[in-house]
């Protein structure tokens, strides 16, 4: 089989010359289950010759097996990629499709119309410039149409195409078209779209998708493809104040320290003064690296690396900004939330808030209302369920820099991540900062143990280390304390040194004094846990009864008994304070293990054998246990 | 205004940097093909003037074209990047091969299993792959950051939503993420970018006279003496090139005179078959790629 001759040389060059200078348009299609979304995209791909012969052959085979279009090719099958969808005939996940014409490359997010998959529509809408809303000409504007318009508008889409599909089934009726347009305008007015273009079409037969319909002489507007090729969606992001969320610090050697990220807004030139949003420190831009090499200027959309004149503190999560027009910096703010997770959003729960490059602990302090996506009415709510949208106030552990979503999608957006499952639980749109003193809204919370713990992003408790002198309790306690602190937890160590010298100065080492000693320590530990702390108690505490008393002083599950276990011979050998030697010489009376008993715990949560195990390994084990048991 | 290639380039660089900034031990799966070439080129740009802060990993099935292996070693050397080559030695001992074992078993043992071995051995927590969403139906719905459980499995019904340019990079112990920086590129974007940036690719992409056997409707290049001819088969010299590259017995060539990148782009603009048409593994059974991916295939 001889090769086909390649395209004519001259037209090829023209084509090549034009192609790399195309613009890019991202749009999403949304509609209800049977509006013909997939058929529309299949039609676009087919008519722009993006379906290849082998795919077409597979499609013809599948059309006979699963198709719903008789002998015609069922374009929907091409789009519904996953096996389950082919079987059930529904689209269960957002899918991305690509096609190009001479003028533009298109990225299509095909998003499902099913109610339970609202999150997919929000996902598709978050990066789209245009929304193509499908309406079945027979059914007209439905609740779903209103919902899809609302989500599109919420996520900042400014241009809408109202694709009035299946007009062939309404005899290509102009009055039906006008009626639907009027119905939509009634709801569209609330959404403040910049442009709404209604187009009557039949995706199945190809009318007004890429080719002008011969059945509707009354329609003189553009076809869908013509409109998508021409629509101007460029926001003048380059004219906005400069924003660079720092993604990565590039430091190949001591002489080079570059801050890499995607410019979210504005332009930057060498010599410009830029400020670090959080610290307010400023410096000047020394050099700019773009994918095209070293440059003197870069603008919104480009992935750059900047070098600054001065050694100021900048790391991942910092935002470099125009010094005259800075973003908001706050730890309390109002936001719109779209919820994705089966676990409800609950005020008071702690989440990980993630912006494009920053990550911080956050709590929803107040759920003001949820918005009914069908009526846009505000309704009181105690929680947000999956696919619900609400307006909240949030509080973060440290201040963060952001813009309002209306100002910039990149610096105005965030997600909340579930701390336990790591699921992306919801998406948020920053609205405005709240002044701390005026707006701390804690009325949703009682000032109780849980509330105090919540602000510390930990579950309080008492980690009670018991064991012989020299078994390694203090070493482990101090190391554990350090590591928990390093991970941002609020802790305190109670041990003989800081208690015996003050609170328990009046107590000796008789059995009665030892019991009182432990009782007081248990009370203090319980109060500290009540205040939200993770309390590490390091006491020999030889008697089972006192340990039980301490356990019962706390809510079930909050007391963690850790048996720090080493053979007495090993403890004597270690003898870090020389106490065994003195006890053996008779200089100390009632010394546990020598002339006073140690009752080994039988129901300790954790049993650490310290002989032959490093303190680091013991602590690692402890931390993993605490993590597994959700103390952190 | 940025062109579509500049926007794709910026998006990919953003993804590459995000992984370097948030994972402890990333790796780049390097399959030697045109997509890997573009991905590696983007990585060189993303971290300039530094080198990419991760090694390359090639899972060698021992059935790759000889020219691919030569190109792989030259590329690593030219760019000064660490290259890890992993072969499933157990598969080699069991003599798993595409001729006798069938493409399914061969791919499973020498690619999917081998990849899992390599990722586990080195403890990589993020792995870049050059897959594009336009390649295959099940890819169209995969995320840019695609979560894998500790058994490397993909659950298509439980994917994390990806909003804006915010990626949830958090994983638990033993879990990992596959990352696809070229998700939004199409085949023609790849070639136009190769043309624009003058990126070296394996010469097998360009037309030349090569020894070819026609088998099961595919043009198979005889790359070494491990390929035994069936009765009635003959080796003929044909002017062919490859649209995709994989194991030589599983990758069909196409008749083509296109011997420059310009000519390839020209051919692409008039092409009427998809690039994976030449790949035997996609045709094994309906939904076959989705199935392989659930098992941990890239």
mmCIF file of N, CA, C and O in Angstrom, chain A residues 123-209:
data_model
loop_
_atom_site.group_PDB
_atom_site.id
_atom_site.type_symbol
_atom_site.label_atom_id
_atom_site.label_comp_id
_atom_site.label_asym_id
_atom_site.label_seq_id
_atom_site.Cartn_x
_atom_site.Cartn_y
_atom_site.Cartn_z
ATOM 1 N N UNK A 123 -16.105 21.882 39.175
ATOM 2 C CA UNK A 123 -14.734 21.626 38.739
ATOM 3 C C UNK A 123 -14.523 22.131 37.316
ATOM 4 O O UNK A 123 -13.571 22.855 37.037
ATOM 5 N N UNK A 124 -15.430 21.747 36.427
ATOM 6 C CA UNK A 124 -15.311 22.184 35.034
ATOM 7 C C UNK A 124 -15.402 23.695 34.912
ATOM 8 O O UNK A 124 -14.667 24.317 34.147
ATOM 9 N N UNK A 125 -16.293 24.293 35.708
ATOM 10 C CA UNK A 125 -16.522 25.735 35.608
ATOM 11 C C UNK A 125 -15.337 26.535 36.143
ATOM 12 O O UNK A 125 -15.111 27.666 35.720
ATOM 13 N N UNK A 126 -14.578 25.949 37.063
ATOM 14 C CA UNK A 126 -13.519 26.719 37.716
ATOM 15 C C UNK A 126 -12.443 27.183 36.742
ATOM 16 O O UNK A 126 -11.747 28.152 37.004
ATOM 17 N N UNK A 127 -12.287 26.489 35.610
ATOM 18 C CA UNK A 127 -11.250 26.896 34.662
ATOM 19 C C UNK A 127 -11.838 27.335 33.321
ATOM 20 O O UNK A 127 -11.092 27.598 32.382
ATOM 21 N N UNK A 128 -13.170 27.408 33.234
ATOM 22 C CA UNK A 128 -13.786 27.706 31.931
ATOM 23 C C UNK A 128 -14.000 29.203 31.725
ATOM 24 O O UNK A 128 -14.188 29.960 32.670
ATOM 25 N N UNK A 129 -13.971 29.612 30.442
ATOM 26 C CA UNK A 129 -14.240 31.000 30.077
ATOM 27 C C UNK A 129 -15.703 31.177 29.655
ATOM 28 O O UNK A 129 -16.254 32.260 29.761
ATOM 29 N N UNK A 130 -16.270 30.100 29.117
ATOM 30 C CA UNK A 130 -17.625 30.163 28.560
ATOM 31 C C UNK A 130 -18.382 28.932 29.031
ATOM 32 O O UNK A 130 -17.810 27.850 29.129
ATOM 33 N N UNK A 131 -19.692 29.097 29.307
ATOM 34 C CA UNK A 131 -20.531 27.942 29.615
ATOM 35 C C UNK A 131 -21.555 27.769 28.504
ATOM 36 O O UNK A 131 -22.216 28.720 28.118
ATOM 37 N N UNK A 132 -21.626 26.534 27.991
ATOM 38 C CA UNK A 132 -22.675 26.210 27.028
ATOM 39 C C UNK A 132 -23.749 25.463 27.805
ATOM 40 O O UNK A 132 -23.540 24.335 28.245
ATOM 41 N N UNK A 133 -24.895 26.130 28.017
ATOM 42 C CA UNK A 133 -25.989 25.530 28.789
ATOM 43 C C UNK A 133 -26.972 24.903 27.829
ATOM 44 O O UNK A 133 -27.536 25.589 26.976
ATOM 45 N N UNK A 134 -27.158 23.596 27.967
ATOM 46 C CA UNK A 134 -28.096 22.923 27.081
ATOM 47 C C UNK A 134 -29.498 22.932 27.644
ATOM 48 O O UNK A 134 -29.698 22.695 28.840
ATOM 49 N N UNK A 135 -30.450 23.203 26.764
ATOM 50 C CA UNK A 135 -31.852 23.143 27.134
ATOM 51 C C UNK A 135 -32.542 22.282 26.086
ATOM 52 O O UNK A 135 -32.320 22.464 24.888
ATOM 53 N N UNK A 136 -33.338 21.340 26.529
ATOM 54 C CA UNK A 136 -34.119 20.510 25.618
ATOM 55 C C UNK A 136 -35.329 21.347 25.174
ATOM 56 O O UNK A 136 -36.136 21.760 26.009
ATOM 57 N N UNK A 137 -35.427 21.599 23.871
ATOM 58 C CA UNK A 137 -36.489 22.489 23.368
ATOM 59 C C UNK A 137 -37.871 21.995 23.788
ATOM 60 O O UNK A 137 -38.803 22.789 23.937
ATOM 61 N N UNK A 138 -38.010 20.690 23.990
ATOM 62 C CA UNK A 138 -39.322 20.172 24.383
ATOM 63 C C UNK A 138 -39.648 20.519 25.831
ATOM 64 O O UNK A 138 -40.781 20.750 26.198
ATOM 65 N N UNK A 139 -38.584 20.534 26.670
ATOM 66 C CA UNK A 139 -38.815 20.734 28.109
ATOM 67 C C UNK A 139 -38.660 22.181 28.547
ATOM 68 O O UNK A 139 -39.199 22.590 29.576
ATOM 69 N N UNK A 140 -37.884 22.952 27.814
ATOM 70 C CA UNK A 140 -37.685 24.349 28.164
ATOM 71 C C UNK A 140 -36.776 24.523 29.370
ATOM 72 O O UNK A 140 -36.019 23.613 29.750
ATOM 73 N N UNK A 141 -36.827 25.711 29.981
ATOM 74 C CA UNK A 141 -35.957 26.042 31.116
ATOM 75 C C UNK A 141 -36.423 25.274 32.350
ATOM 76 O O UNK A 141 -37.571 25.408 32.765
ATOM 77 N N UNK A 142 -35.542 24.450 32.884
ATOM 78 C CA UNK A 142 -35.882 23.618 34.040
ATOM 79 C C UNK A 142 -35.141 24.109 35.277
ATOM 80 O O UNK A 142 -34.274 24.969 35.196
ATOM 81 N N UNK A 143 -35.484 23.475 36.392
ATOM 82 C CA UNK A 143 -34.767 23.758 37.634
ATOM 83 C C UNK A 143 -33.259 23.597 37.440
ATOM 84 O O UNK A 143 -32.480 24.406 37.909
ATOM 85 N N UNK A 144 -32.879 22.528 36.718
ATOM 86 C CA UNK A 144 -31.450 22.282 36.496
ATOM 87 C C UNK A 144 -30.797 23.431 35.729
ATOM 88 O O UNK A 144 -29.643 23.759 35.964
ATOM 89 N N UNK A 145 -31.515 24.007 34.791
ATOM 90 C CA UNK A 145 -30.954 25.107 33.997
ATOM 91 C C UNK A 145 -30.584 26.266 34.920
ATOM 92 O O UNK A 145 -29.525 26.877 34.820
ATOM 93 N N UNK A 146 -31.505 26.532 35.844
ATOM 94 C CA UNK A 146 -31.284 27.597 36.810
ATOM 95 C C UNK A 146 -30.076 27.278 37.704
ATOM 96 O O UNK A 146 -29.217 28.120 37.952
ATOM 97 N N UNK A 147 -29.993 26.002 38.117
ATOM 98 C CA UNK A 147 -28.891 25.573 38.981
ATOM 99 C C UNK A 147 -27.547 25.717 38.253
ATOM 100 O O UNK A 147 -26.580 26.240 38.788
ATOM 101 N N UNK A 148 -27.528 25.254 36.998
ATOM 102 C CA UNK A 148 -26.275 25.321 36.248
ATOM 103 C C UNK A 148 -25.865 26.777 36.003
ATOM 104 O O UNK A 148 -24.693 27.119 36.084
ATOM 105 N N UNK A 149 -26.850 27.630 35.741
ATOM 106 C CA UNK A 149 -26.537 29.053 35.537
ATOM 107 C C UNK A 149 -25.951 29.653 36.806
ATOM 108 O O UNK A 149 -24.991 30.413 36.770
ATOM 109 N N UNK A 150 -26.555 29.280 37.913
ATOM 110 C CA UNK A 150 -26.091 29.823 39.191
ATOM 111 C C UNK A 150 -24.655 29.398 39.478
ATOM 112 O O UNK A 150 -23.809 30.220 39.861
ATOM 113 N N UNK A 151 -24.354 28.104 39.284
ATOM 114 C CA UNK A 151 -22.989 27.626 39.563
ATOM 115 C C UNK A 151 -21.990 28.289 38.608
ATOM 116 O O UNK A 151 -20.905 28.711 39.011
ATOM 117 N N UNK A 152 -22.380 28.406 37.340
ATOM 118 C CA UNK A 152 -21.489 29.050 36.364
ATOM 119 C C UNK A 152 -21.203 30.484 36.792
ATOM 120 O O UNK A 152 -20.049 30.927 36.782
ATOM 121 N N UNK A 153 -22.233 31.175 37.199
ATOM 122 C CA UNK A 153 -22.051 32.578 37.571
ATOM 123 C C UNK A 153 -21.245 32.702 38.869
ATOM 124 O O UNK A 153 -20.360 33.535 38.997
ATOM 125 N N UNK A 154 -21.536 31.810 39.814
ATOM 126 C CA UNK A 154 -20.794 31.810 41.078
ATOM 127 C C UNK A 154 -19.298 31.641 40.826
ATOM 128 O O UNK A 154 -18.466 32.283 41.450
ATOM 129 N N UNK A 155 -18.943 30.740 39.899
ATOM 130 C CA UNK A 155 -17.535 30.455 39.652
ATOM 131 C C UNK A 155 -16.895 31.442 38.687
ATOM 132 O O UNK A 155 -15.775 31.235 38.238
ATOM 133 N N UNK A 156 -17.615 32.498 38.360
ATOM 134 C CA UNK A 156 -16.983 33.592 37.635
ATOM 135 C C UNK A 156 -17.040 33.490 36.126
ATOM 136 O O UNK A 156 -16.301 34.186 35.436
ATOM 137 N N UNK A 157 -17.903 32.624 35.595
ATOM 138 C CA UNK A 157 -18.055 32.564 34.132
ATOM 139 C C UNK A 157 -18.923 33.742 33.703
ATOM 140 O O UNK A 157 -19.991 33.967 34.260
ATOM 141 N N UNK A 158 -18.431 34.486 32.696
ATOM 142 C CA UNK A 158 -19.137 35.708 32.322
ATOM 143 C C UNK A 158 -19.890 35.595 31.003
ATOM 144 O O UNK A 158 -20.654 36.467 30.642
ATOM 145 N N UNK A 159 -19.603 34.493 30.265
ATOM 146 C CA UNK A 159 -20.236 34.351 28.952
ATOM 147 C C UNK A 159 -20.984 33.030 28.861
ATOM 148 O O UNK A 159 -20.426 31.975 29.178
ATOM 149 N N UNK A 160 -22.240 33.114 28.410
ATOM 150 C CA UNK A 160 -23.074 31.920 28.341
ATOM 151 C C UNK A 160 -23.629 31.749 26.940
ATOM 152 O O UNK A 160 -23.994 32.727 26.284
ATOM 153 N N UNK A 161 -23.622 30.496 26.476
ATOM 154 C CA UNK A 161 -24.347 30.159 25.255
ATOM 155 C C UNK A 161 -25.541 29.326 25.692
ATOM 156 O O UNK A 161 -25.380 28.325 26.394
ATOM 157 N N UNK A 162 -26.734 29.755 25.319
ATOM 158 C CA UNK A 162 -27.922 28.978 25.629
ATOM 159 C C UNK A 162 -28.198 28.100 24.412
ATOM 160 O O UNK A 162 -28.717 28.579 23.391
ATOM 161 N N UNK A 163 -27.804 26.824 24.509
ATOM 162 C CA UNK A 163 -27.937 25.911 23.369
ATOM 163 C C UNK A 163 -29.304 25.246 23.440
ATOM 164 O O UNK A 163 -29.510 24.331 24.229
ATOM 165 N N UNK A 164 -30.226 25.734 22.647
ATOM 166 C CA UNK A 164 -31.590 25.193 22.669
ATOM 167 C C UNK A 164 -31.627 24.031 21.684
ATOM 168 O O UNK A 164 -31.742 24.218 20.474
ATOM 169 N N UNK A 165 -31.472 22.834 22.256
ATOM 170 C CA UNK A 165 -31.229 21.631 21.460
ATOM 171 C C UNK A 165 -32.542 20.891 21.171
ATOM 172 O O UNK A 165 -33.554 21.132 21.820
ATOM 173 N N UNK A 166 -32.451 19.985 20.242
ATOM 174 C CA UNK A 166 -33.598 19.148 19.836
ATOM 175 C C UNK A 166 -34.738 20.004 19.294
ATOM 176 O O UNK A 166 -35.908 19.643 19.428
ATOM 177 N N UNK A 167 -34.379 21.124 18.684
ATOM 178 C CA UNK A 167 -35.390 22.010 18.106
ATOM 179 C C UNK A 167 -36.100 21.300 16.951
ATOM 180 O O UNK A 167 -37.227 21.640 16.610
ATOM 181 N N UNK A 168 -35.437 20.283 16.375
ATOM 182 C CA UNK A 168 -36.073 19.508 15.307
ATOM 183 C C UNK A 168 -37.347 18.816 15.813
ATOM 184 O O UNK A 168 -38.314 18.657 15.091
ATOM 185 N N UNK A 169 -37.329 18.446 17.090
ATOM 186 C CA UNK A 169 -38.493 17.755 17.651
ATOM 187 C C UNK A 169 -39.632 18.724 17.953
ATOM 188 O O UNK A 169 -40.735 18.321 18.331
ATOM 189 N N UNK A 170 -39.346 20.037 17.835
ATOM 190 C CA UNK A 170 -40.408 21.052 17.991
ATOM 191 C C UNK A 170 -40.651 21.728 16.643
ATOM 192 O O UNK A 170 -40.997 22.931 16.582
ATOM 193 N N UNK A 171 -40.422 20.983 15.566
ATOM 194 C CA UNK A 171 -40.645 21.496 14.208
ATOM 195 C C UNK A 171 -39.903 22.802 13.941
ATOM 196 O O UNK A 171 -40.417 23.685 13.252
ATOM 197 N N UNK A 172 -38.728 22.929 14.492
ATOM 198 C CA UNK A 172 -37.886 24.111 14.270
ATOM 199 C C UNK A 172 -38.667 25.396 14.563
ATOM 200 O O UNK A 172 -38.568 26.397 13.852
ATOM 201 N N UNK A 173 -39.446 25.379 15.627
ATOM 202 C CA UNK A 173 -40.392 26.465 15.895
ATOM 203 C C UNK A 173 -39.727 27.715 16.462
ATOM 204 O O UNK A 173 -39.033 27.661 17.490
ATOM 205 N N UNK A 174 -39.950 28.814 15.788
ATOM 206 C CA UNK A 174 -39.407 30.079 16.253
ATOM 207 C C UNK A 174 -40.077 30.525 17.553
ATOM 208 O O UNK A 174 -39.420 31.056 18.458
ATOM 209 N N UNK A 175 -41.380 30.305 17.648
ATOM 210 C CA UNK A 175 -42.069 30.807 18.846
ATOM 211 C C UNK A 175 -41.615 30.026 20.085
ATOM 212 O O UNK A 175 -41.476 30.581 21.175
ATOM 213 N N UNK A 176 -41.336 28.712 19.901
ATOM 214 C CA UNK A 176 -40.824 27.926 21.027
ATOM 215 C C UNK A 176 -39.456 28.466 21.467
ATOM 216 O O UNK A 176 -39.179 28.607 22.652
ATOM 217 N N UNK A 177 -38.621 28.768 20.471
ATOM 218 C CA UNK A 177 -37.297 29.342 20.744
ATOM 219 C C UNK A 177 -37.434 30.655 21.528
ATOM 220 O O UNK A 177 -36.803 30.843 22.574
ATOM 221 N N UNK A 178 -38.280 31.538 21.051
ATOM 222 C CA UNK A 178 -38.463 32.839 21.707
ATOM 223 C C UNK A 178 -38.954 32.676 23.150
ATOM 224 O O UNK A 178 -38.526 33.397 24.058
ATOM 225 N N UNK A 179 -39.838 31.715 23.319
ATOM 226 C CA UNK A 179 -40.418 31.466 24.640
ATOM 227 C C UNK A 179 -39.317 31.042 25.639
ATOM 228 O O UNK A 179 -39.246 31.537 26.761
ATOM 229 N N UNK A 180 -38.447 30.132 25.172
ATOM 230 C CA UNK A 180 -37.373 29.644 26.049
ATOM 231 C C UNK A 180 -36.386 30.764 26.376
ATOM 232 O O UNK A 180 -35.942 30.917 27.508
ATOM 233 N N UNK A 181 -36.071 31.580 25.350
ATOM 234 C CA UNK A 181 -35.141 32.691 25.567
ATOM 235 C C UNK A 181 -35.713 33.640 26.616
ATOM 236 O O UNK A 181 -35.011 34.087 27.534
ATOM 237 N N UNK A 182 -36.983 33.897 26.530
ATOM 238 C CA UNK A 182 -37.628 34.805 27.476
ATOM 239 C C UNK A 182 -37.584 34.232 28.896
ATOM 240 O O UNK A 182 -37.262 34.933 29.863
ATOM 241 N N UNK A 183 -37.894 32.929 29.001
ATOM 242 C CA UNK A 183 -37.833 32.263 30.310
ATOM 243 C C UNK A 183 -36.427 32.359 30.898
ATOM 244 O O UNK A 183 -36.246 32.603 32.089
ATOM 245 N N UNK A 184 -35.445 32.134 30.049
ATOM 246 C CA UNK A 184 -34.070 32.162 30.562
ATOM 247 C C UNK A 184 -33.672 33.573 30.981
ATOM 248 O O UNK A 184 -33.016 33.754 32.008
ATOM 249 N N UNK A 185 -34.041 34.554 30.209
ATOM 250 C CA UNK A 185 -33.667 35.936 30.543
ATOM 251 C C UNK A 185 -34.196 36.334 31.914
ATOM 252 O O UNK A 185 -33.573 37.120 32.620
ATOM 253 N N UNK A 186 -35.332 35.765 32.266
ATOM 254 C CA UNK A 186 -35.895 36.072 33.580
ATOM 255 C C UNK A 186 -34.970 35.625 34.704
ATOM 256 O O UNK A 186 -34.808 36.320 35.708
ATOM 257 N N UNK A 187 -34.337 34.458 34.537
ATOM 258 C CA UNK A 187 -33.412 34.019 35.590
ATOM 259 C C UNK A 187 -32.004 34.542 35.347
ATOM 260 O O UNK A 187 -31.262 34.834 36.277
ATOM 261 N N UNK A 188 -31.634 34.679 34.073
ATOM 262 C CA UNK A 188 -30.277 35.126 33.732
ATOM 263 C C UNK A 188 -29.980 36.523 34.249
ATOM 264 O O UNK A 188 -28.838 36.857 34.538
ATOM 265 N N UNK A 189 -31.036 37.337 34.391
ATOM 266 C CA UNK A 189 -30.853 38.715 34.836
ATOM 267 C C UNK A 189 -30.205 38.770 36.218
ATOM 268 O O UNK A 189 -29.391 39.642 36.502
ATOM 269 N N UNK A 190 -30.552 37.792 37.048
ATOM 270 C CA UNK A 190 -29.984 37.776 38.409
ATOM 271 C C UNK A 190 -28.506 37.402 38.424
ATOM 272 O O UNK A 190 -27.818 37.612 39.401
ATOM 273 N N UNK A 191 -28.043 36.772 37.337
ATOM 274 C CA UNK A 191 -26.696 36.202 37.330
ATOM 275 C C UNK A 191 -25.615 37.176 36.860
ATOM 276 O O UNK A 191 -24.445 36.908 36.993
ATOM 277 N N UNK A 192 -26.042 38.272 36.247
ATOM 278 C CA UNK A 192 -25.083 39.275 35.755
ATOM 279 C C UNK A 192 -24.039 38.700 34.795
ATOM 280 O O UNK A 192 -22.846 38.917 34.953
ATOM 281 N N UNK A 193 -24.494 37.931 33.800
ATOM 282 C CA UNK A 193 -23.563 37.483 32.761
ATOM 283 C C UNK A 193 -23.276 38.652 31.834
ATOM 284 O O UNK A 193 -24.125 39.506 31.618
ATOM 285 N N UNK A 194 -22.044 38.640 31.252
ATOM 286 C CA UNK A 194 -21.686 39.712 30.337
ATOM 287 C C UNK A 194 -22.354 39.498 28.972
ATOM 288 O O UNK A 194 -22.730 40.442 28.302
ATOM 289 N N UNK A 195 -22.428 38.233 28.560
ATOM 290 C CA UNK A 195 -23.124 37.954 27.302
ATOM 291 C C UNK A 195 -23.898 36.648 27.420
ATOM 292 O O UNK A 195 -23.437 35.694 28.046
ATOM 293 N N UNK A 196 -25.106 36.634 26.839
ATOM 294 C CA UNK A 196 -25.911 35.408 26.748
ATOM 295 C C UNK A 196 -26.340 35.299 25.294
ATOM 296 O O UNK A 196 -27.009 36.186 24.771
ATOM 297 N N UNK A 197 -25.881 34.231 24.610
ATOM 298 C CA UNK A 197 -26.215 34.072 23.197
ATOM 299 C C UNK A 197 -27.040 32.803 23.013
ATOM 300 O O UNK A 197 -26.523 31.704 23.196
ATOM 301 N N UNK A 198 -28.348 32.926 22.694
ATOM 302 C CA UNK A 198 -29.158 31.735 22.464
ATOM 303 C C UNK A 198 -29.031 31.243 21.018
ATOM 304 O O UNK A 198 -29.044 32.065 20.097
ATOM 305 N N UNK A 199 -28.849 29.929 20.864
ATOM 306 C CA UNK A 199 -28.729 29.360 19.513
ATOM 307 C C UNK A 199 -29.663 28.146 19.409
ATOM 308 O O UNK A 199 -29.537 27.202 20.212
ATOM 309 N N UNK A 200 -30.587 28.126 18.436
ATOM 310 C CA UNK A 200 -31.433 26.949 18.241
ATOM 311 C C UNK A 200 -30.642 25.896 17.457
ATOM 312 O O UNK A 200 -29.980 26.235 16.478
ATOM 313 N N UNK A 201 -30.671 24.645 17.913
ATOM 314 C CA UNK A 201 -29.849 23.649 17.213
ATOM 315 C C UNK A 201 -30.390 22.236 17.360
ATOM 316 O O UNK A 201 -31.256 21.954 18.199
ATOM 317 N N UNK A 202 -29.860 21.369 16.506
ATOM 318 C CA UNK A 202 -30.088 19.942 16.658
ATOM 319 C C UNK A 202 -28.721 19.271 16.581
ATOM 320 O O UNK A 202 -28.125 19.180 15.508
ATOM 321 N N UNK A 203 -28.230 18.856 17.753
ATOM 322 C CA UNK A 203 -26.886 18.268 17.790
ATOM 323 C C UNK A 203 -26.865 16.952 17.017
ATOM 324 O O UNK A 203 -25.899 16.628 16.340
ATOM 325 N N UNK A 204 -27.964 16.223 17.096
ATOM 326 C CA UNK A 204 -28.000 14.909 16.447
ATOM 327 C C UNK A 204 -27.904 15.043 14.937
ATOM 328 O O UNK A 204 -27.223 14.279 14.280
ATOM 329 N N UNK A 205 -28.588 16.053 14.373
ATOM 330 C CA UNK A 205 -28.574 16.204 12.921
ATOM 331 C C UNK A 205 -27.582 17.254 12.458
ATOM 332 O O UNK A 205 -27.395 17.431 11.251
ATOM 333 N N UNK A 206 -26.988 17.979 13.386
ATOM 334 C CA UNK A 206 -25.938 18.924 13.013
ATOM 335 C C UNK A 206 -26.417 20.335 12.698
ATOM 336 O O UNK A 206 -25.623 21.175 12.298
ATOM 337 N N UNK A 207 -27.675 20.647 12.917
ATOM 338 C CA UNK A 207 -28.179 21.995 12.615
ATOM 339 C C UNK A 207 -27.573 23.039 13.554
ATOM 340 O O UNK A 207 -27.703 22.934 14.770
ATOM 341 N N UNK A 208 -26.931 24.041 12.960
ATOM 342 C CA UNK A 208 -26.388 25.195 13.699
ATOM 343 C C UNK A 208 -25.306 24.826 14.738
ATOM 344 O O UNK A 208 -25.042 25.606 15.639
ATOM 345 N N UNK A 209 -24.716 23.623 14.603
ATOM 346 C CA UNK A 209 -23.588 23.306 15.469
ATOM 347 C C UNK A 209 -22.323 23.828 14.795
ATOM 348 O O UNK A 209 -21.700 24.774 15.277
#
